[in-house]
Tab-separated table of C-alpha atoms in Angstrom:
chain	number	residue	atom	x	y	z
A	1	MET	CA	1.547	-97.072	-101.420
A	2	PRO	CA	4.923	-96.380	-103.034
A	3	GLN	CA	5.917	-98.861	-105.712
A	4	ALA	CA	8.237	-96.704	-107.784
A	5	SER	CA	11.857	-97.136	-108.694
A	6	SER	CA	14.587	-96.185	-106.298
A	7	ALA	CA	15.748	-92.588	-106.369
A	8	PRO	CA	19.065	-91.044	-105.334
A	9	ALA	CA	18.979	-90.681	-101.575
A	10	ALA	CA	21.641	-87.960	-101.422
A	11	ALA	CA	23.083	-90.096	-98.632
A	12	ALA	CA	25.980	-87.742	-98.022
A	13	THR	CA	23.591	-84.941	-97.079
A	14	LEU	CA	20.878	-86.919	-95.273
A	15	SER	CA	21.359	-87.950	-91.675
A	16	PHE	CA	19.634	-90.870	-89.983
A	17	PRO	CA	19.552	-90.544	-86.186
A	18	PHE	CA	18.141	-94.037	-85.572
A	19	GLU	CA	20.150	-97.171	-86.324
A	20	THR	CA	17.300	-99.655	-85.939
A	21	ALA	CA	13.544	-99.710	-86.475
A	22	PRO	CA	10.919	-101.072	-84.079
A	23	VAL	CA	9.721	-104.631	-84.597
A	24	PRO	CA	5.963	-105.193	-84.977
A	25	GLY	CA	4.256	-104.965	-81.599
A	26	ARG	CA	6.934	-102.673	-80.118
A	27	TRP	CA	7.824	-98.997	-80.425
A	28	ILE	CA	10.667	-96.505	-80.333
A	29	GLU	CA	10.286	-93.098	-78.698
A	30	ILE	CA	10.997	-90.193	-81.026
A	31	HIS	CA	10.006	-87.862	-78.164
A	32	PRO	CA	8.243	-88.637	-74.861
A	33	ASP	CA	4.962	-87.728	-76.608
A	34	VAL	CA	5.708	-89.343	-80.009
A	35	ARG	CA	6.136	-93.068	-80.612
A	36	TRP	CA	7.249	-94.828	-83.789
A	37	LEU	CA	5.591	-98.141	-84.699
A	38	ARG	CA	6.290	-100.406	-87.653
A	39	MET	CA	3.848	-102.874	-89.220
A	40	PRO	CA	4.460	-105.585	-91.849
A	41	LEU	CA	3.269	-105.395	-95.468
A	42	PRO	CA	2.854	-108.423	-97.793
A	43	PHE	CA	4.840	-106.825	-100.635
A	44	ALA	CA	8.418	-106.205	-101.714
A	45	LEU	CA	8.092	-102.959	-99.752
A	46	ASP	CA	7.599	-104.953	-96.584
A	47	HIS	CA	6.750	-102.393	-93.899
A	48	ILE	CA	4.931	-99.199	-93.017
A	49	ASN	CA	5.764	-96.761	-90.229
A	50	LEU	CA	2.895	-95.575	-88.034
A	51	TRP	CA	2.920	-92.988	-85.257
A	52	MET	CA	1.276	-92.555	-81.849
A	53	LEU	CA	0.950	-89.124	-80.215
A	54	ARG	CA	0.390	-88.887	-76.463
A	55	GLY	CA	-2.053	-86.321	-75.081
A	56	PRO	CA	-3.840	-85.524	-71.819
A	57	LEU	CA	-7.036	-87.220	-73.051
A	58	GLY	CA	-5.420	-90.215	-74.727
A	59	TRP	CA	-3.440	-91.316	-77.762
A	60	THR	CA	-3.803	-90.200	-81.372
A	61	VAL	CA	-3.120	-92.895	-83.984
A	62	ILE	CA	-1.496	-91.631	-87.202
A	63	ASP	CA	-2.268	-94.166	-89.970
A	64	THR	CA	-3.529	-97.643	-89.208
A	65	GLY	CA	-1.743	-100.292	-91.278
A	66	TYR	CA	-2.805	-102.879	-93.837
A	67	HIS	CA	-5.793	-105.119	-93.095
A	68	ASN	CA	-4.252	-108.520	-92.404
A	69	ALA	CA	-3.676	-110.828	-89.462
A	70	ALA	CA	-0.065	-109.749	-88.913
A	71	THR	CA	-1.061	-106.106	-88.479
A	72	ARG	CA	-4.007	-106.947	-86.234
A	73	ASN	CA	-1.748	-109.104	-84.050
A	74	ALA	CA	0.714	-106.222	-83.741
A	75	TRP	CA	-2.087	-103.852	-82.715
A	76	ASP	CA	-3.284	-106.382	-80.135
A	77	GLU	CA	0.177	-106.259	-78.568
A	78	LEU	CA	0.439	-102.469	-78.713
A	79	LEU	CA	-2.955	-101.194	-77.642
A	80	PRO	CA	-2.785	-102.241	-73.962
A	81	HIS	CA	0.186	-99.846	-73.705
A	82	HIS	CA	-1.678	-97.014	-75.471
A	83	ALA	CA	-4.937	-96.558	-73.600
A	84	PRO	CA	-7.142	-94.704	-73.853
A	85	LEU	CA	-7.306	-93.827	-77.545
A	86	GLU	CA	-8.607	-90.381	-78.537
A	87	ARG	CA	-8.740	-90.259	-82.350
A	88	ILE	CA	-7.197	-91.514	-85.576
A	89	VAL	CA	-5.707	-89.414	-88.361
A	90	VAL	CA	-5.141	-90.973	-91.792
A	91	THR	CA	-2.734	-89.307	-94.222
A	92	HIS	CA	-4.360	-90.816	-97.324
A	93	CYS	CA	-6.598	-93.623	-98.528
A	94	HIS	CA	-4.052	-96.227	-99.649
A	95	PRO	CA	-4.679	-99.513	-97.842
A	96	ASP	CA	-1.458	-99.614	-95.844
A	97	HIS	CA	-2.590	-96.339	-94.231
A	98	PHE	CA	-6.402	-96.656	-94.268
A	99	GLY	CA	-6.592	-100.418	-93.804
A	100	HIS	CA	-7.666	-100.545	-90.159
A	101	ALA	CA	-9.473	-97.186	-89.982
A	102	GLY	CA	-12.903	-98.795	-90.022
A	103	TRP	CA	-11.883	-101.250	-87.315
A	104	PHE	CA	-10.615	-98.456	-85.058
A	105	THR	CA	-13.730	-96.327	-85.480
A	106	SER	CA	-16.198	-99.180	-85.006
A	107	THR	CA	-14.362	-100.976	-82.190
A	108	PHE	CA	-13.312	-97.982	-80.116
A	109	GLY	CA	-15.797	-95.309	-81.209
A	110	LEU	CA	-12.986	-93.022	-82.372
A	111	PRO	CA	-13.406	-90.061	-84.730
A	112	LEU	CA	-11.520	-90.227	-88.033
A	113	TYR	CA	-9.671	-87.116	-89.244
A	114	MET	CA	-8.915	-87.124	-92.974
A	115	THR	CA	-9.055	-84.889	-96.049
A	116	GLU	CA	-12.307	-85.089	-97.975
A	117	ALA	CA	-10.858	-86.307	-101.279
A	118	GLU	CA	-9.015	-89.146	-99.543
A	119	TYR	CA	-12.075	-90.203	-97.549
A	120	LEU	CA	-14.357	-90.221	-100.593
A	121	THR	CA	-11.785	-91.934	-102.809
A	122	GLY	CA	-11.367	-94.662	-100.215
A	123	HIS	CA	-15.110	-95.312	-100.330
A	124	ALA	CA	-15.147	-95.251	-104.153
A	125	LEU	CA	-12.313	-97.780	-104.331
A	126	TYR	CA	-13.912	-100.018	-101.719
A	127	GLU	CA	-17.210	-100.087	-103.636
A	128	SER	CA	-15.553	-100.204	-107.109
A	129	THR	CA	-17.629	-97.160	-108.046
A	130	SER	CA	-17.827	-96.362	-111.766
A	131	GLY	CA	-14.391	-95.226	-112.909
A	132	TYR	CA	-12.583	-96.960	-110.047
A	133	GLY	CA	-13.011	-100.660	-110.844
A	134	ALA	CA	-11.048	-103.219	-112.846
A	135	GLU	CA	-12.919	-102.506	-116.099
A	136	ALA	CA	-12.005	-98.811	-116.060
A	137	LEU	CA	-8.404	-99.679	-115.288
A	138	ALA	CA	-8.227	-102.185	-118.145
A	139	ASN	CA	-9.669	-99.610	-120.548
A	140	LEU	CA	-7.038	-97.051	-119.534
A	141	TYR	CA	-4.152	-99.482	-119.912
A	142	ARG	CA	-5.531	-100.787	-123.223
A	143	MET	CA	-5.502	-97.206	-124.521
A	144	HIS	CA	-1.808	-97.127	-123.643
A	145	GLY	CA	-0.821	-100.322	-125.426
A	146	LEU	CA	-0.871	-103.038	-122.790
A	147	ASP	CA	-1.254	-106.449	-124.421
A	148	ALA	CA	-4.265	-108.719	-123.956
A	149	GLY	CA	-2.472	-111.230	-121.739
A	150	ARG	CA	-1.331	-108.694	-119.178
A	151	LEU	CA	-4.666	-106.877	-119.348
A	152	ALA	CA	-6.401	-110.141	-118.489
A	153	ALA	CA	-4.075	-110.685	-115.533
A	154	ILE	CA	-4.854	-107.229	-114.142
A	155	SER	CA	-8.600	-107.521	-114.814
A	156	SER	CA	-8.876	-110.945	-113.177
A	157	ARG	CA	-7.332	-109.864	-109.897
A	158	PRO	CA	-9.753	-109.901	-106.983
A	159	SER	CA	-10.457	-106.464	-105.550
A	160	GLY	CA	-7.158	-105.909	-103.822
A	161	TYR	CA	-8.402	-102.733	-102.203
A	162	ARG	CA	-11.599	-104.224	-100.798
A	163	ASN	CA	-9.642	-107.104	-99.280
A	164	ALA	CA	-6.932	-104.808	-97.905
A	165	ILE	CA	-9.101	-102.575	-95.715
A	166	THR	CA	-11.819	-103.069	-93.143
A	167	PRO	CA	-15.217	-101.595	-94.127
A	168	PRO	CA	-14.492	-97.854	-94.210
A	169	PRO	CA	-15.895	-95.486	-91.576
A	170	ARG	CA	-19.306	-93.983	-92.345
A	171	THR	CA	-18.343	-90.530	-91.058
A	172	PHE	CA	-15.203	-88.411	-90.777
A	173	ARG	CA	-13.980	-85.019	-89.645
A	174	ARG	CA	-12.572	-83.077	-92.555
A	175	ILE	CA	-9.094	-81.567	-92.427
A	176	VAL	CA	-7.757	-79.093	-95.000
A	177	HIS	CA	-4.426	-77.522	-95.886
A	178	GLY	CA	-3.274	-75.102	-93.200
A	179	ASP	CA	-5.428	-76.516	-90.412
A	180	ILE	CA	-3.794	-76.503	-86.977
A	181	LEU	CA	-4.660	-79.702	-85.132
A	182	GLN	CA	-4.045	-80.122	-81.428
A	183	LEU	CA	-2.862	-83.722	-81.521
A	184	GLY	CA	-1.632	-84.990	-78.220
A	185	CYS	CA	0.219	-82.266	-76.347
A	186	HIS	CA	1.340	-80.327	-79.416
A	187	ALA	CA	-0.012	-78.358	-82.374
A	188	TRP	CA	0.435	-79.890	-85.840
A	189	ARG	CA	-0.106	-78.059	-89.126
A	190	VAL	CA	-1.699	-79.882	-92.055
A	191	ILE	CA	0.310	-79.702	-95.298
A	192	VAL	CA	-1.676	-81.080	-98.234
A	193	GLY	CA	0.181	-82.533	-101.208
A	194	TYR	CA	-0.710	-84.023	-104.577
A	195	ARG	CA	-0.518	-86.515	-106.605
A	196	HIS	CA	0.739	-89.622	-104.966
A	197	ALA	CA	-2.830	-89.557	-103.729
A	198	PRO	CA	-5.711	-87.126	-104.347
A	199	GLU	CA	-5.294	-84.947	-101.224
A	200	HIS	CA	-2.493	-86.365	-99.069
A	201	ALA	CA	-2.102	-84.809	-95.601
A	202	SER	CA	1.330	-84.456	-94.004
A	203	LEU	CA	1.634	-83.065	-90.461
A	204	TYR	CA	4.258	-80.588	-89.212
A	205	CYS	CA	4.923	-79.752	-85.558
A	206	GLU	CA	7.073	-76.630	-85.230
A	207	SER	CA	7.609	-76.969	-81.474
A	208	LEU	CA	8.993	-80.497	-81.831
A	209	GLY	CA	10.724	-79.980	-85.178
A	210	LEU	CA	8.935	-83.018	-86.646
A	211	LEU	CA	7.304	-83.674	-90.019
A	212	ILE	CA	5.086	-86.735	-90.435
A	213	SER	CA	5.505	-86.848	-94.199
A	214	GLY	CA	3.397	-89.897	-95.031
A	215	ASP	CA	4.321	-91.071	-98.526
A	216	MET	CA	5.133	-87.618	-99.903
A	217	LEU	CA	8.769	-87.563	-98.785
A	218	LEU	CA	10.653	-90.847	-98.394
A	219	PRO	CA	14.402	-91.224	-97.813
A	220	LYS	CA	15.323	-93.957	-100.301
A	221	ILE	CA	12.658	-94.332	-102.979
A	222	SER	CA	10.589	-92.032	-105.151
A	223	THR	CA	6.945	-92.448	-104.243
A	224	ASN	CA	4.603	-93.610	-106.974
A	225	THR	CA	2.968	-90.850	-109.033
A	226	SER	CA	0.397	-92.486	-111.294
A	227	VAL	CA	-2.291	-91.388	-113.699
A	228	TRP	CA	-5.632	-92.663	-112.445
A	229	THR	CA	-8.643	-93.835	-114.436
A	230	THR	CA	-10.808	-90.851	-113.500
A	231	GLU	CA	-8.238	-88.320	-114.777
A	232	PRO	CA	-6.511	-90.041	-117.706
A	233	ASP	CA	-4.951	-86.849	-119.096
A	234	GLY	CA	-3.719	-85.561	-115.737
A	235	ASP	CA	-0.162	-84.508	-114.885
A	236	PRO	CA	0.540	-86.048	-111.466
A	237	VAL	CA	4.303	-85.671	-111.896
A	238	ALA	CA	3.985	-81.871	-111.991
A	239	GLN	CA	1.593	-81.917	-109.033
A	240	PHE	CA	3.942	-84.072	-106.979
A	241	LEU	CA	7.066	-82.034	-107.721
A	242	THR	CA	5.253	-78.779	-106.925
A	243	SER	CA	3.906	-80.255	-103.686
A	244	ILE	CA	7.232	-81.420	-102.294
A	245	ARG	CA	8.782	-77.986	-102.900
A	246	ALA	CA	6.581	-76.745	-100.045
A	247	PHE	CA	8.612	-78.879	-97.631
A	248	THR	CA	11.728	-76.822	-98.368
A	249	GLU	CA	10.107	-73.923	-96.484
A	250	LEU	CA	10.505	-75.914	-93.259
A	251	PRO	CA	13.737	-75.762	-91.229
A	252	ASP	CA	16.291	-78.096	-92.756
A	253	ASP	CA	17.016	-79.721	-89.401
A	254	THR	CA	13.394	-80.910	-89.186
A	255	LEU	CA	13.254	-84.627	-88.434
A	256	VAL	CA	11.192	-86.273	-91.170
A	257	LEU	CA	9.062	-89.221	-90.068
A	258	PRO	CA	8.278	-91.076	-93.328
A	259	SER	CA	5.837	-93.914	-93.890
A	260	HIS	CA	8.576	-96.123	-95.333
A	261	GLY	CA	12.265	-96.194	-94.486
A	262	MET	CA	14.064	-94.567	-91.573
A	263	PRO	CA	13.493	-91.113	-90.029
A	264	PHE	CA	15.925	-88.603	-91.508
A	265	ARG	CA	17.089	-85.005	-91.632
A	266	GLY	CA	17.914	-83.110	-94.817
A	267	ILE	CA	14.622	-82.022	-96.378
A	268	ARG	CA	16.127	-79.742	-99.011
A	269	ALA	CA	18.645	-82.303	-100.197
A	270	ARG	CA	15.952	-84.930	-100.491
A	271	VAL	CA	13.593	-82.679	-102.434
A	272	GLU	CA	16.420	-81.733	-104.801
A	273	ALA	CA	17.363	-85.392	-105.274
A	274	LEU	CA	13.782	-86.311	-106.118
A	275	GLY	CA	13.537	-83.467	-108.617
A	276	ALA	CA	16.779	-84.584	-110.264
A	277	HIS	CA	15.572	-88.188	-110.339
A	278	HIS	CA	12.364	-87.314	-112.173
A	279	ALA	CA	14.233	-85.024	-114.578
A	280	GLU	CA	16.613	-87.866	-115.423
A	281	ARG	CA	13.793	-90.341	-116.017
A	282	LEU	CA	11.928	-87.847	-118.197
A	283	GLN	CA	15.041	-87.328	-120.292
A	284	GLU	CA	15.426	-91.088	-120.702
A	285	LEU	CA	11.812	-91.365	-121.816
A	286	LEU	CA	12.279	-88.548	-124.292
A	287	GLY	CA	15.176	-90.450	-125.824
A	288	ALA	CA	13.103	-93.621	-126.006
A	289	CYS	CA	10.380	-91.760	-127.910
A	290	ASP	CA	12.516	-91.135	-130.980
A	291	GLU	CA	9.821	-93.207	-132.681
A	292	PRO	CA	6.152	-93.432	-131.642
A	293	ARG	CA	5.908	-95.508	-128.441
A	294	THR	CA	3.094	-96.603	-126.178
A	295	ALA	CA	3.382	-96.452	-122.410
A	296	ALA	CA	3.560	-100.250	-122.355
A	297	GLU	CA	6.512	-100.183	-124.760
A	298	ILE	CA	8.551	-97.824	-122.592
A	299	LEU	CA	8.063	-99.733	-119.334
A	300	PRO	CA	11.600	-101.213	-119.557
A	301	VAL	CA	13.018	-97.681	-119.636
A	302	LEU	CA	11.483	-96.816	-116.261
A	303	PHE	CA	11.582	-100.269	-114.670
A	304	ARG	CA	14.629	-102.399	-115.348
A	305	ARG	CA	13.318	-105.519	-113.651
A	306	GLU	CA	10.661	-108.144	-114.230
A	307	LEU	CA	7.278	-106.864	-113.059
A	308	ASP	CA	4.666	-109.071	-111.434
A	309	THR	CA	0.967	-108.222	-111.843
A	310	HIS	CA	0.881	-106.144	-108.662
A	311	GLN	CA	3.925	-104.123	-109.749
A	312	LEU	CA	2.606	-103.797	-113.316
A	313	PHE	CA	-0.479	-101.987	-111.992
A	314	PHE	CA	1.707	-99.231	-110.497
A	315	ALA	CA	4.279	-99.244	-113.303
A	316	MET	CA	1.740	-98.540	-116.042
A	317	GLY	CA	0.243	-95.680	-114.066
A	318	GLU	CA	3.667	-94.159	-113.547
A	319	ALA	CA	4.714	-94.599	-117.191
A	320	ILE	CA	1.545	-92.862	-118.399
A	321	ALA	CA	2.106	-90.077	-115.870
A	322	HIS	CA	5.612	-89.329	-117.141
A	323	LEU	CA	4.516	-89.404	-120.783
A	324	ASN	CA	1.604	-87.094	-119.968
A	325	HIS	CA	4.053	-84.730	-118.278
A	326	LEU	CA	6.193	-84.558	-121.421
A	327	HIS	CA	3.064	-84.098	-123.533
A	328	HIS	CA	1.744	-81.239	-121.375
A	329	ARG	CA	5.092	-79.502	-121.795
A	330	GLY	CA	5.159	-79.887	-125.554
A	331	ARG	CA	8.122	-82.265	-125.518
A	332	VAL	CA	6.232	-85.155	-127.139
A	333	GLU	CA	3.289	-85.417	-129.509
A	334	ARG	CA	0.496	-87.892	-128.851
A	335	SER	CA	-1.261	-89.742	-131.657
A	336	THR	CA	-3.704	-92.630	-131.867
A	337	GLY	CA	-2.628	-95.704	-133.810
A	338	ALA	CA	-4.750	-98.018	-135.936
A	339	ASP	CA	-5.069	-100.283	-132.889
A	340	GLY	CA	-6.638	-97.456	-130.869
A	341	ALA	CA	-3.621	-97.079	-128.580
A	342	TYR	CA	-1.927	-93.777	-127.795
A	343	ARG	CA	1.639	-93.333	-128.984
A	344	PHE	CA	4.076	-90.637	-127.961
A	345	GLN	CA	6.900	-89.264	-130.112
A	346	ALA	CA	9.513	-86.667	-129.281
A	347	VAL	CA	8.978	-83.272	-130.890
A	348	ARG	CA	11.793	-82.485	-133.286
A	349	HIS	CA	12.971	-78.896	-133.296
């Protein structure tokens, strides 16, 4: 789920056709065949948008919400108005999207449509498979200079992921980039993006002029792009920026249905604003690396607020990602200090 800093919204060039959002247990019609739902989240980012698509055989659920009582209560209110159900589609494996997938499949016998990498990653996180558990995370953050006290706080957390989702479905139907899915009464094209998540699926309907963007394109904040334990030298910032450029090929009057925030128009302006935001943050980091710095030491450059343990988890991943991006582009050198931690220093020309 997004936990990154706010990014310029290019408010002058984005338009927001809806003044209010639905309350949990209710909906707003985007189109007679498309309904907008909103569910609560127990974080500073306090909501997620979900979508229901009407079809001749029943309703398609797009994302399922976090696994908690508030979300289940909202579904209990909504489902009598959305029967029968036909399938669920999950954009990616983060718990606010995947949280109730297992409940839907087991309770209603619904098929799950999802990309393979997201499905398998969800299972790996749920089982704390080697490379996905707290120990691997602590090792990564230790390599990037996080102190013992904060490492202990992160390591001692109960499995947030396992508690945030129902037991994941045992089977799925794989979707890939470019697939055309007949969801409800309309055809939707799968647009895969990286690296907010391993293989995030957005959905575009040309006939309706709608893009269900998931977490890849949000109106007010820049979605989290973190280095993960299984790919510690990866460059998720480059993957994310390349991925969102694909959205600029869509008509600019497309109505974007994001997972967080309000539906909006102005795809190109938003993509440009996000690119400018990341460029600005990278430049700030470069300035901060006039001397060798660890990722932990540059956290205040990216995040100008006090971070709780939950936020620290995302912040470290994002800090490492931006430093890796500069390193891959030859803007900083990486060395290993006597303490075993990586340090990054700007290349002097």
